[in-house]
Coordinates of C-alpha atoms in Angstrom, one line a residue:
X1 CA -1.2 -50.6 -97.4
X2 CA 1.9 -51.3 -99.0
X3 CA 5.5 -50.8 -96.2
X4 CA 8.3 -49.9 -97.6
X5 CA 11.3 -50.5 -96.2
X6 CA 14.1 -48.0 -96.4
X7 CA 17.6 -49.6 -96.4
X8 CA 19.1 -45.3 -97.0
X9 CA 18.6 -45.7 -100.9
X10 CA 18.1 -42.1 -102.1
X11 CA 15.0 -43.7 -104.1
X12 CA 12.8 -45.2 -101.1
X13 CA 10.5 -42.1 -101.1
X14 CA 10.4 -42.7 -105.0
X15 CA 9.5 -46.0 -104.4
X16 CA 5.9 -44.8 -102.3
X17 CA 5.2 -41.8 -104.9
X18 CA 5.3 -44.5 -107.9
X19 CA 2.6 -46.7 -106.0
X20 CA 0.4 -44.0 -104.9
X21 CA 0.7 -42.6 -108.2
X22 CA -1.0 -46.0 -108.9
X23 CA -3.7 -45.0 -106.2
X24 CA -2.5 -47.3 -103.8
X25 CA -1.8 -46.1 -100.2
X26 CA 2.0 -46.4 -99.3
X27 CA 4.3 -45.2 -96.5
X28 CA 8.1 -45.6 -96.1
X29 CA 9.6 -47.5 -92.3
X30 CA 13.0 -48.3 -91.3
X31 CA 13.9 -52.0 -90.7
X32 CA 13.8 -51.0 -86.7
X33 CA 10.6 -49.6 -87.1
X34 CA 7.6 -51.4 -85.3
X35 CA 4.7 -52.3 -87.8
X36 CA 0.9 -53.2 -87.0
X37 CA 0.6 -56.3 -89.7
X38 CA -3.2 -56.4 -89.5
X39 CA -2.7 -53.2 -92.2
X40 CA 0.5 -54.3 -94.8
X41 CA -1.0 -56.2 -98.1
X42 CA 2.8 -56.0 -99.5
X43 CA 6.1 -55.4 -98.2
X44 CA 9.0 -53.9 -100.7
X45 CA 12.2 -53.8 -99.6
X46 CA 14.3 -50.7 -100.6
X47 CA 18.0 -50.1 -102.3
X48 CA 20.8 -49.4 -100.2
X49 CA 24.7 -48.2 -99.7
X50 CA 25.4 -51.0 -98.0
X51 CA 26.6 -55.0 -98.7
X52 CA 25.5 -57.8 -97.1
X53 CA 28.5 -58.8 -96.0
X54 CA 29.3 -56.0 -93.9
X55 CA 29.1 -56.6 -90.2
X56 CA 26.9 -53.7 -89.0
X57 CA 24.8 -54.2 -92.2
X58 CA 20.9 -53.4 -92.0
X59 CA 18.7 -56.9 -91.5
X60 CA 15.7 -57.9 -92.1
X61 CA 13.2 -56.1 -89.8
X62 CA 12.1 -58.6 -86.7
X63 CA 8.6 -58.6 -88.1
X64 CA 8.9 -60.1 -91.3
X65 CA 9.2 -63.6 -89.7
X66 CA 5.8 -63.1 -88.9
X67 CA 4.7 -61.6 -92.4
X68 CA 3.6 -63.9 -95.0
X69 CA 2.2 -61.6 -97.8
X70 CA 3.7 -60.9 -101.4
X71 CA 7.3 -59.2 -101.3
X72 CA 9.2 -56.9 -104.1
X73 CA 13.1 -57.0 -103.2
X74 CA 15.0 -54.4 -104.9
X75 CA 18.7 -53.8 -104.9
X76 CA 20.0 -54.2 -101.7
X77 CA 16.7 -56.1 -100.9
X78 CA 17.1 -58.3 -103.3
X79 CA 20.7 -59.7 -102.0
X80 CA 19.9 -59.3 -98.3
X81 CA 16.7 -62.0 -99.0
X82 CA 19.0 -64.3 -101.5
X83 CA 21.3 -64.3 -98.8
X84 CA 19.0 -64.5 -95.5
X85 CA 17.2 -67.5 -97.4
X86 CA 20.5 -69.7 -98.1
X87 CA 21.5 -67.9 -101.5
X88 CA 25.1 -66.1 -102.4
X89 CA 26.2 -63.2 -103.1
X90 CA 29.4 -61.8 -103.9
X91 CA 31.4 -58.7 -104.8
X92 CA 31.3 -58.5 -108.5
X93 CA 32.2 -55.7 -111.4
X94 CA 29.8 -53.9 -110.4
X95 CA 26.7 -52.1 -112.7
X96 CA 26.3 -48.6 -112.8
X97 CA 24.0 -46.5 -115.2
X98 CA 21.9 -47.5 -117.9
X99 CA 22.0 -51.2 -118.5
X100 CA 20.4 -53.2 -121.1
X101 CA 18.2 -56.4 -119.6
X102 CA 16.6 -60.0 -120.7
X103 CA 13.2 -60.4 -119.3
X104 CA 11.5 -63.9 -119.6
X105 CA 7.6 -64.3 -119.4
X106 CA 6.3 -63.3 -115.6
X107 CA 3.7 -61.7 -114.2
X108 CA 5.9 -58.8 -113.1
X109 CA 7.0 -58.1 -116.7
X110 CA 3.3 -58.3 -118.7
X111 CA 2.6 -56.0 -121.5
X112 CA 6.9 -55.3 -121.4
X113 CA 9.1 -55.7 -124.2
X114 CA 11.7 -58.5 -124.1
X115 CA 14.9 -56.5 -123.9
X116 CA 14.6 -53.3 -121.9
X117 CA 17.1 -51.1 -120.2
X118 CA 16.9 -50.4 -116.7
X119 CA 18.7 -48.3 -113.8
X120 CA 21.5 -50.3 -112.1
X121 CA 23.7 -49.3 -109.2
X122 CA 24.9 -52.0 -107.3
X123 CA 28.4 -53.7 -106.8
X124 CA 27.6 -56.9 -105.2
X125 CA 25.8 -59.5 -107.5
X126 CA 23.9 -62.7 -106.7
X127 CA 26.1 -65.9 -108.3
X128 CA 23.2 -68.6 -106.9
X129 CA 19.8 -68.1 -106.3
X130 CA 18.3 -70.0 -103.2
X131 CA 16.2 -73.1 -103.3
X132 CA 13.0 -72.5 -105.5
X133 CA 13.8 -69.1 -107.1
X134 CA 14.6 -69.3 -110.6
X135 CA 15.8 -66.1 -113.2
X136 CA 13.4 -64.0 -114.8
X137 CA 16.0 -61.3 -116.2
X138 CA 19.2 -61.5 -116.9
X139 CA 21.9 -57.8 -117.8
X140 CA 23.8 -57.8 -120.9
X141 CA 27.2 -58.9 -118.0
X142 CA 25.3 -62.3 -117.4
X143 CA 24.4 -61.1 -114.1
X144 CA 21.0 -62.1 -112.8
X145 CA 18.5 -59.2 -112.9
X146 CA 15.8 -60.4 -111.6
X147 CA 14.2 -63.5 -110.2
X148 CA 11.1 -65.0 -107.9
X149 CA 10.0 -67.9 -106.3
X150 CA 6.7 -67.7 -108.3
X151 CA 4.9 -67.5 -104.9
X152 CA 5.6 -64.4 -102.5
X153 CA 8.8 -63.0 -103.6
X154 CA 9.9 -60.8 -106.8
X155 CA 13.7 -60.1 -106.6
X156 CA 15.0 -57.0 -108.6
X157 CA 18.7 -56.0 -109.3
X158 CA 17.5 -52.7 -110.8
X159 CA 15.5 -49.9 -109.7
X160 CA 12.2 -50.0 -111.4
X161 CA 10.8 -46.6 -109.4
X162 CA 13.7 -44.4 -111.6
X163 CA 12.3 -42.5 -114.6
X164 CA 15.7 -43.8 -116.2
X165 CA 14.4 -47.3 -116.2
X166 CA 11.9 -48.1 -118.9
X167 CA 8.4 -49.9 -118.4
X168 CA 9.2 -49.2 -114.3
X169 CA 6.1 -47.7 -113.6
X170 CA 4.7 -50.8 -115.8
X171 CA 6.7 -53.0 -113.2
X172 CA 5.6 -51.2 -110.2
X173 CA 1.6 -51.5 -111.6
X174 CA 2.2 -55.2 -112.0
X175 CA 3.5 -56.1 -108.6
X176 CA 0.3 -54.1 -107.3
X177 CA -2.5 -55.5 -109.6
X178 CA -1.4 -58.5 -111.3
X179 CA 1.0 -60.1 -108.3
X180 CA -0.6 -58.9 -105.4
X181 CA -4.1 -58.4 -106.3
X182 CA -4.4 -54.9 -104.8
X183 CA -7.3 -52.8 -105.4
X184 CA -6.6 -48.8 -105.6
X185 CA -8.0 -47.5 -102.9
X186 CA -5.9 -43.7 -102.1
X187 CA -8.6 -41.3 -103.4
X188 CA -8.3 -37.7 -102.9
X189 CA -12.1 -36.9 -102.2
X190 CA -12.0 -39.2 -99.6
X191 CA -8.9 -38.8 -98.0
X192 CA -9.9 -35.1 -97.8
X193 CA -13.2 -36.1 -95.9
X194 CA -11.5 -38.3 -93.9
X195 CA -8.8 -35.5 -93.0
X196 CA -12.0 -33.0 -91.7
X197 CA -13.2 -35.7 -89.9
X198 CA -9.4 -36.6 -87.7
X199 CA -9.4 -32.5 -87.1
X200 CA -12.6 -31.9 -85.9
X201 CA -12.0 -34.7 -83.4
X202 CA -8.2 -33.4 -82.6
X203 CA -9.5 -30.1 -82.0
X204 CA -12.7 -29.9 -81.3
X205 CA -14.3 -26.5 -80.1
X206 CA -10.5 -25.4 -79.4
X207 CA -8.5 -22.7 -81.1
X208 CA -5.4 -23.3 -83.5
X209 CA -3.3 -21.0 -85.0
X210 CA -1.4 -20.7 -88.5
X211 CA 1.5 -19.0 -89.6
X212 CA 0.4 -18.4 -93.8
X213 CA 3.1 -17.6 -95.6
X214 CA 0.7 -18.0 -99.2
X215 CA 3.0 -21.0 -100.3
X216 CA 1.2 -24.1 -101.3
X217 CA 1.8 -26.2 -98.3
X218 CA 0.8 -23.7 -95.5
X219 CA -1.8 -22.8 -98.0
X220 CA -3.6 -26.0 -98.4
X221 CA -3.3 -26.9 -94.7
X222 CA -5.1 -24.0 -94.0
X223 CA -7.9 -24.3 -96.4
X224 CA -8.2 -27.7 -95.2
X225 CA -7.8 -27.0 -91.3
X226 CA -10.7 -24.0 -91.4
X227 CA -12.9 -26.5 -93.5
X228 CA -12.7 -28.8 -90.4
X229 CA -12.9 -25.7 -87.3
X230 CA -14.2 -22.7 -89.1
X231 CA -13.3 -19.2 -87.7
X232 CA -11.8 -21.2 -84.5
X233 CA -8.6 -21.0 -87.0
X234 CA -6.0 -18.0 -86.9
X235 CA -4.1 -17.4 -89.9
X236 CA -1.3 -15.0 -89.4
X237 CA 0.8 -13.4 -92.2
X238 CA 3.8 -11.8 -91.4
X239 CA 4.1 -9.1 -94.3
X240 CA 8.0 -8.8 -93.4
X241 CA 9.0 -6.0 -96.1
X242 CA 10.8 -9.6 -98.2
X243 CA 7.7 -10.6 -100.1
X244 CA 7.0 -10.4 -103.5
X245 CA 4.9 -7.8 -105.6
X246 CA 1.5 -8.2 -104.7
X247 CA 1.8 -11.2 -102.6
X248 CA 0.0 -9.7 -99.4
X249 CA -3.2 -8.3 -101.3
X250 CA -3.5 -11.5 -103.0
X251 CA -3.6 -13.9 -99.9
X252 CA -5.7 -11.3 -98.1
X253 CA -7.6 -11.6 -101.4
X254 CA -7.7 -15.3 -101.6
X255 CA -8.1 -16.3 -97.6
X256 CA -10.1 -13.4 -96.2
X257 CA -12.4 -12.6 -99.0
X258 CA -12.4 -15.6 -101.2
X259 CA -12.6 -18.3 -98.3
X260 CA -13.7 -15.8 -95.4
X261 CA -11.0 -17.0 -93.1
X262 CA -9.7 -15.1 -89.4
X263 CA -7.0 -14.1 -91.1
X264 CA -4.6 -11.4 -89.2
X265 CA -2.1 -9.3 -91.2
X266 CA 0.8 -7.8 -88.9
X267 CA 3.0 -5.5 -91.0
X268 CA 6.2 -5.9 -89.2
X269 CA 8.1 -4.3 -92.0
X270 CA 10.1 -1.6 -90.7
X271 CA 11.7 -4.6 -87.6
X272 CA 12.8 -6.4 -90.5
X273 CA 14.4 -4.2 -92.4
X274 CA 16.2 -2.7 -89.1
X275 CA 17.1 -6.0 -88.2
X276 CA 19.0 -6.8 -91.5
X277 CA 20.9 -3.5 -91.9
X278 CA 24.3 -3.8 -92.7
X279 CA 24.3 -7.3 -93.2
X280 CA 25.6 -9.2 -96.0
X281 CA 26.6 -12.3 -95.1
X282 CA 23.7 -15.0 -96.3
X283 CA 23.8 -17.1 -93.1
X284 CA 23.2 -14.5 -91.3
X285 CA 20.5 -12.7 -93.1
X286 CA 18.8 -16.1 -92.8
X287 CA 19.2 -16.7 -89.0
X288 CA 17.9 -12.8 -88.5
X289 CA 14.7 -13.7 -90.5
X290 CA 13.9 -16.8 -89.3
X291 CA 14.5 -15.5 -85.2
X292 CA 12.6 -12.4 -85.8
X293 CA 9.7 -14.2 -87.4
X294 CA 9.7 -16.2 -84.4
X295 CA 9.3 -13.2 -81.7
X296 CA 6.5 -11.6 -84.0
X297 CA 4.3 -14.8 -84.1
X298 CA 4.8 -15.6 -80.8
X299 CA 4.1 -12.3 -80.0
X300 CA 0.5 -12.4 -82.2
X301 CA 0.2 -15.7 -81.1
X302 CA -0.5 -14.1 -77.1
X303 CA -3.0 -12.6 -78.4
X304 CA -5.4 -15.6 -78.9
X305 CA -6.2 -18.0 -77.0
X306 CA -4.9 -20.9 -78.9
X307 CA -4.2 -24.3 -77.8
X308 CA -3.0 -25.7 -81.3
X309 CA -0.4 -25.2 -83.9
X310 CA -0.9 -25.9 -87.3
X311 CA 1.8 -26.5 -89.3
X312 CA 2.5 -27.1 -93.6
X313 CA 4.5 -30.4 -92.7
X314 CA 4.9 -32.8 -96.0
X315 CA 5.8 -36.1 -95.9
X316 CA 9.0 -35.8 -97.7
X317 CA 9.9 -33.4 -94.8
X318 CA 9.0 -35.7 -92.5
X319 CA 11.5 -38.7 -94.4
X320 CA 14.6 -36.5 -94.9
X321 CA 14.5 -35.8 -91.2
X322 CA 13.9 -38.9 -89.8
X323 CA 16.5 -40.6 -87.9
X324 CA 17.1 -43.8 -89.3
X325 CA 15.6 -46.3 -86.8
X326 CA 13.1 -43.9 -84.7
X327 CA 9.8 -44.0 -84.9
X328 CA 10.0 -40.5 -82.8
X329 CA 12.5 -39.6 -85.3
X330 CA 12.5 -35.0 -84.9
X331 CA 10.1 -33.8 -88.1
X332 CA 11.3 -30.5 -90.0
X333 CA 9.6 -27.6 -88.5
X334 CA 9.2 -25.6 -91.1
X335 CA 11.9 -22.5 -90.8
X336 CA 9.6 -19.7 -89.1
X337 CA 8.2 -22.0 -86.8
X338 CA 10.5 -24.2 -85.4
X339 CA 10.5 -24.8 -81.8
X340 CA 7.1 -23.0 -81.2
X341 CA 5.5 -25.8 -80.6
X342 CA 7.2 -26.6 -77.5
X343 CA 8.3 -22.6 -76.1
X344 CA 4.6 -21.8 -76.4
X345 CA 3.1 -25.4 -74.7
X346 CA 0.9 -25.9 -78.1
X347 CA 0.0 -28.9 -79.3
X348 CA 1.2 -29.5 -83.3
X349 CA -0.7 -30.3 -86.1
X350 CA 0.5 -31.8 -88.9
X351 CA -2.4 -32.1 -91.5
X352 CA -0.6 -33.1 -94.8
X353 CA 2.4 -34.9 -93.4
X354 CA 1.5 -38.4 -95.1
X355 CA 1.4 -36.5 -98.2
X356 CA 3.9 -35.5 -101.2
X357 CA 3.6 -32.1 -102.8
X358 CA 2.1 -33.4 -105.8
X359 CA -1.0 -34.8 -103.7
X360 CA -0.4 -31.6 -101.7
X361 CA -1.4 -29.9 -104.7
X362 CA -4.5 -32.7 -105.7
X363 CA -6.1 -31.8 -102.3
X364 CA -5.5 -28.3 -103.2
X365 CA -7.4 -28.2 -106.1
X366 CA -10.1 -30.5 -104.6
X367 CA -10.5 -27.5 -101.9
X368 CA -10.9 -24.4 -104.8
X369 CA -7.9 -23.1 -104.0
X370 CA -6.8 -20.9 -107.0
X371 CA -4.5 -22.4 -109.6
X372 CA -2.1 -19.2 -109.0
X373 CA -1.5 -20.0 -105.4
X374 CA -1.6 -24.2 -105.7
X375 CA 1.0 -24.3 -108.9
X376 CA 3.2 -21.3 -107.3
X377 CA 7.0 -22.2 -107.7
X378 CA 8.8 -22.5 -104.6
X379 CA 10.1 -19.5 -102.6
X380 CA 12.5 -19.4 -99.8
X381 CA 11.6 -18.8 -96.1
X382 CA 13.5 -15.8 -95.6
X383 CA 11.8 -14.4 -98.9
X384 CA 13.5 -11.8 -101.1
X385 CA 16.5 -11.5 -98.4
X386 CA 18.4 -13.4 -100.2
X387 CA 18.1 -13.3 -103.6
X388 CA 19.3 -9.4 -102.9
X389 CA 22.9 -9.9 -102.7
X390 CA 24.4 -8.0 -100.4
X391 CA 23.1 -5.8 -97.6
X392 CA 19.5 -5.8 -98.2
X393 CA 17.9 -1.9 -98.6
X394 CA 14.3 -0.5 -99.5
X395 CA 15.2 0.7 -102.6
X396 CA 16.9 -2.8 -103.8
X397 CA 13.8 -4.3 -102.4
X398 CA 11.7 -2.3 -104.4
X399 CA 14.3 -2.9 -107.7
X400 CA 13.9 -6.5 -107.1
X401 CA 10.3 -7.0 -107.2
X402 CA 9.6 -5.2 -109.8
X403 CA 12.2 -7.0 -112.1
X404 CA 10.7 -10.5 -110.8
X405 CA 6.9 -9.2 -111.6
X406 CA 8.0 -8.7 -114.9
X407 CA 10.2 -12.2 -115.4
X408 CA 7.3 -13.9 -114.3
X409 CA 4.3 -12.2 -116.2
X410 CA 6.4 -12.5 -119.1
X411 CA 6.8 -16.5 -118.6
X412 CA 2.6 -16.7 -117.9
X413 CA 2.2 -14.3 -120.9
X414 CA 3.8 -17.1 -123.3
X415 CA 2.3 -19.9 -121.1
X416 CA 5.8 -21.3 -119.9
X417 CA 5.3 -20.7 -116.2
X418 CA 4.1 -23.8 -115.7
X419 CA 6.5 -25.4 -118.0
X420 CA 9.5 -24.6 -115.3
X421 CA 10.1 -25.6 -111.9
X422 CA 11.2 -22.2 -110.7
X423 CA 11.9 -19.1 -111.7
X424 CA 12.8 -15.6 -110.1
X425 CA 15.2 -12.7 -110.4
X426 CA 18.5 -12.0 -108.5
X427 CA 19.7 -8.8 -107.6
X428 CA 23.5 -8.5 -108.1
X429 CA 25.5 -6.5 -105.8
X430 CA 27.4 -5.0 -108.7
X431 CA 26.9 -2.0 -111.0
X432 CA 27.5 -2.3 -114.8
X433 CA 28.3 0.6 -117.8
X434 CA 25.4 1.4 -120.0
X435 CA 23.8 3.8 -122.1
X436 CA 20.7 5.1 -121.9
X437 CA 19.5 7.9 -124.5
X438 CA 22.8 10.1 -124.9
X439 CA 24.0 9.7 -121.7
X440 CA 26.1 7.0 -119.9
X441 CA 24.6 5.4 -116.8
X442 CA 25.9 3.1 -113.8
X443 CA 23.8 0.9 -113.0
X444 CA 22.2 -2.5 -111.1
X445 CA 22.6 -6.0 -112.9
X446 CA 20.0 -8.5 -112.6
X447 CA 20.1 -12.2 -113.1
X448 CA 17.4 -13.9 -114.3
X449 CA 17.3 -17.9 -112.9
X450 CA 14.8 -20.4 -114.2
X451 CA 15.5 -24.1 -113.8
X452 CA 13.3 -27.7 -114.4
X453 CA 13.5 -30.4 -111.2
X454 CA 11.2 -32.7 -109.6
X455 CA 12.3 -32.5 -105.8
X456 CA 15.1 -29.8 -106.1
X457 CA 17.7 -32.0 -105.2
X458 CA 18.9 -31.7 -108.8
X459 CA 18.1 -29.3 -111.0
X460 CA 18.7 -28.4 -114.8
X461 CA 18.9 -25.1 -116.1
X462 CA 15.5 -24.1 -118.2
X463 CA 16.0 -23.7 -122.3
X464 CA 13.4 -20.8 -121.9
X465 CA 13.3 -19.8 -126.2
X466 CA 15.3 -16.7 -126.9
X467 CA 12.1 -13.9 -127.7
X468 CA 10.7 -15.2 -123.9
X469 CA 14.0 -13.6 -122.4
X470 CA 14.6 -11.1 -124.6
X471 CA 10.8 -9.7 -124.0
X472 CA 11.8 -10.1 -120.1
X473 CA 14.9 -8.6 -120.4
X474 CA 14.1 -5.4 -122.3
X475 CA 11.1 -5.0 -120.0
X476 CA 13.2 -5.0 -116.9
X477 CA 15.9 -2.8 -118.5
X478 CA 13.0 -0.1 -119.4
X479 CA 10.7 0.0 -116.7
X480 CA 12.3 -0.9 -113.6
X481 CA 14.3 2.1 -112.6
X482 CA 18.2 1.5 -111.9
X483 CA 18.6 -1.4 -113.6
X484 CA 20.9 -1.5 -116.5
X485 CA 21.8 -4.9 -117.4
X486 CA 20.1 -8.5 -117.2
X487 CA 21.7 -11.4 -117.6
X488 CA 21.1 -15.4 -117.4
X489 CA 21.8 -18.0 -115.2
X490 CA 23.0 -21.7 -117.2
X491 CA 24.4 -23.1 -114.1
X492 CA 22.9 -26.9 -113.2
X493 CA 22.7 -28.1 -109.6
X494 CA 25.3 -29.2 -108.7
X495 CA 27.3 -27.5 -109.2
X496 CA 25.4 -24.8 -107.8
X497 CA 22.5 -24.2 -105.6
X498 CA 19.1 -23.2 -107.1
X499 CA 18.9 -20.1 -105.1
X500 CA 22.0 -17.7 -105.2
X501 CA 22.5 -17.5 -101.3

């Protein structure tokens, strides 16, 4: 296994996709974190916001005394080991950005051109190496890039695991193969075997229970969960009224006929919609959702005699909410769920949380799982709530889906779902002036939003060709009754969110 050690750089969990990407199994600790050494082959240290010099900074975790393996410093790695073994480092200019960079002959750099550029973001600089390292890059500034010992330690200034650094994957291979010797070893087939095995012995001849919402997460832990216990699974879908066209025949499709799963279906439409008359406000229309779901799965959840609660857990969920430090740092629960756990006295589940969507996705396929539900964009908890602006009505609801149906079938029609990260309609809370045969009409606007990201932290706004929307657009206008306008959204994030509320 290869640790890596998070220093807070907002590319440590980039850091463990690049090397399973590689097929090598990786996980991400804090520097407080205790570690069983008898399973780390390589240690790499992560970026960080921090300098060296600052009094509280972050050390080197008390068990690397102890470990003797290969090491890959980067950033804020790299000057914390210059420094802890006798080396300087000082505040300097500062590199930010694309930087160009002089590699000399290592193993870390085979098969890479001489002069590459890389990713830099640091404002300290190493000005003297310790005793036995020596350079092996150098930036365009004269700063030292990179350097080793030749032994056990690879020191990098840059970020090789950023797309924006050329040959980094190439880097990130040859610290894996050619430095450490590593052999790939993170194979989905097995892990998936190995998966059935840990659940069958966590649950044994007991009950669990699911909440299904048809997204790919709760989707593949369920596949994978009933592979392991059979009918001893409950999957409940809360058809809430927010859903999209179709979306409850097709899981009941998919999980009860296709995979023959105890599947419950409550229709808890009508409490929904009561619930959310009147209100506008987003916030709010969120905490309604998510409290309501909670009583009717609780509720359903009486019903059985269950003793275990599955839950859609990924790992990046499990990194973005970890406290710095703790290794009992609070996971996510995912929004309908939270707190079940411990107001019904279950015991949680957590199938997938070492994973990332991508392999999410790998063990979905390996399962059977249609390509429909495993490569479905992402879709917010509290459904189509809030991409209705506004207080959130029947008839809206009905406006809305059909207006999405046809945005999306349009994008699979000219194969470019898959070529965007997301894409759905918005309902606008606004009227617009139109014409429509002789006569003048008044009626909804609706936004059409499709954007290209990799985690959704960022996101760029999709170039979707011209005849695509135009298709979409005077589909919508024409068939979906009340609608009289369609625009579309060329906002990045930031500055705005990906969703509209």
């Amino acid at each position: 296994m290869v640790l890596v050690v998070d220093y807070g750089s907002q590319y440590s969990r980039l850091i463990t996709r690049r090397i399973r990407e590689n097929e090598v199994y990786s996980e991400v600790v804090f520097p407080d974190d205790k570690v069983d050494l008898s399973k780390v082959d390589a240690v790499i240290l992560s970026g960080g916001p921090r300098s060296v010099y600052e009094e509280d900074a972050p050390k080197l975790p008390e068990w690397f005394q102890e470990y003797k393996g290969p090491v890959l410093a980067i950033c804020y790695g790299m000057q914390l080991i210059v420094k802890e073994l006798g080396g300087e480092v000082r505040r300097g200019r500062g590199e930010y950005g694309r930087t160009l960079v002089e590699l000399s002959r290592d193993p870390i750099f085979e098969g890479i051109p001489e002069k590459v550029h890389v990713w830099m973001s640091h404002g300290d600089e190493v000005v003297r190496l310790p005793e036995g390292f020596h350079p092996i890059a150098v930036s365009e500034t004269g700063v030292i890039a990179a350097a080793t010992d030749g032994k056990r330690f690879w020191l990098l200034q840059f970020h090789p695991e950023v797309h924006h650094t050329e040959y980094g994957d190439r880097m990130i291979s040859n610290f894996l193969f050619n430095v450490c010797k590593l052999e790939k070893n993170w194979k989905i087939g097995d892990l998936v075997e190995e998966k059935i095995r840990h659940i069958k012995e966590t649950i044994g001849n007991k009950k669990a229970i699911l909440a299904l919402s048809g997204g790919v997460d709760s989707s593949v832990a369920a596949v994978l969960v009933h592979r392991a216990i059979g009918k001893n699974l409950v999957c409940v879908f809360v058809d809430h009224g927010l859903l999209r066209k179709n979306e409850r025949e097709e899981v009941e499709r998919v999980f009860k006929e296709h995979f023959d799963m105890n599947l419950v279906v409550v229709d808890a439409r009508k409490r929904f919609l009561e619930k959310l008359r009147g209100v506008t406000d987003p916030e709010k229309k969120r905490k309604i959702i998510g409290e309501e779901f909670i009583r009717v799965f609780e509720e359903e959840a009486k019903k059985h005699d269950v003793e275990f609660l599955v839950q859609g857990t990924i790992y990046s969920d499990v990194i973005e909410s970890a406290a710095s430090g703790k290794t009992t740092a609070k996971i996510k629960s995912h929004h309908n769920v939270g707190g079940l756990p411990e107001k019904m006295n279950l015991k949680l589940v957590e199938p997938l949380r070492d994973l990332f969507k991508d392999e999410v996705r790998k063990v979905g396929k390996y399962l059977g799982i249609p390509d429909r539900i495993i490569n479905r964009h992402p879709f917010p908890g509290p459904g189509l709530a809030v991409r209705v602006l506004g207080e959130v009505t029947e008839e809206k609801l009905e406006i809305l889906r059909e207006a999405d149906y046809i945005f999306i079938e349009t994008l699979r029609k000219h194969d470019y779902y898959d070529k965007v990260w997301q894409a759905f309609a918005v309902l606008l809370p606004i009227k617009s002036v139109g014409v429509k045969g002789d006569a003048r009409a008044y009626e909804y606007v609706v936004a059409l939003r499709a954007v290209n990201s990799v985690e959704g932290m960022t996101a760029d706004w999709s170039r979707i060709p011209h005849d695509i929307l135009d298709e979409a657009a005077r589909r919508i206008t024409r068939e979906v009754k009340g609608v009289g306008r369609v625009v579309y959204d060329i906002t990045s994030k930031p500055p705005a969110t990906i969703e509209w509320e």
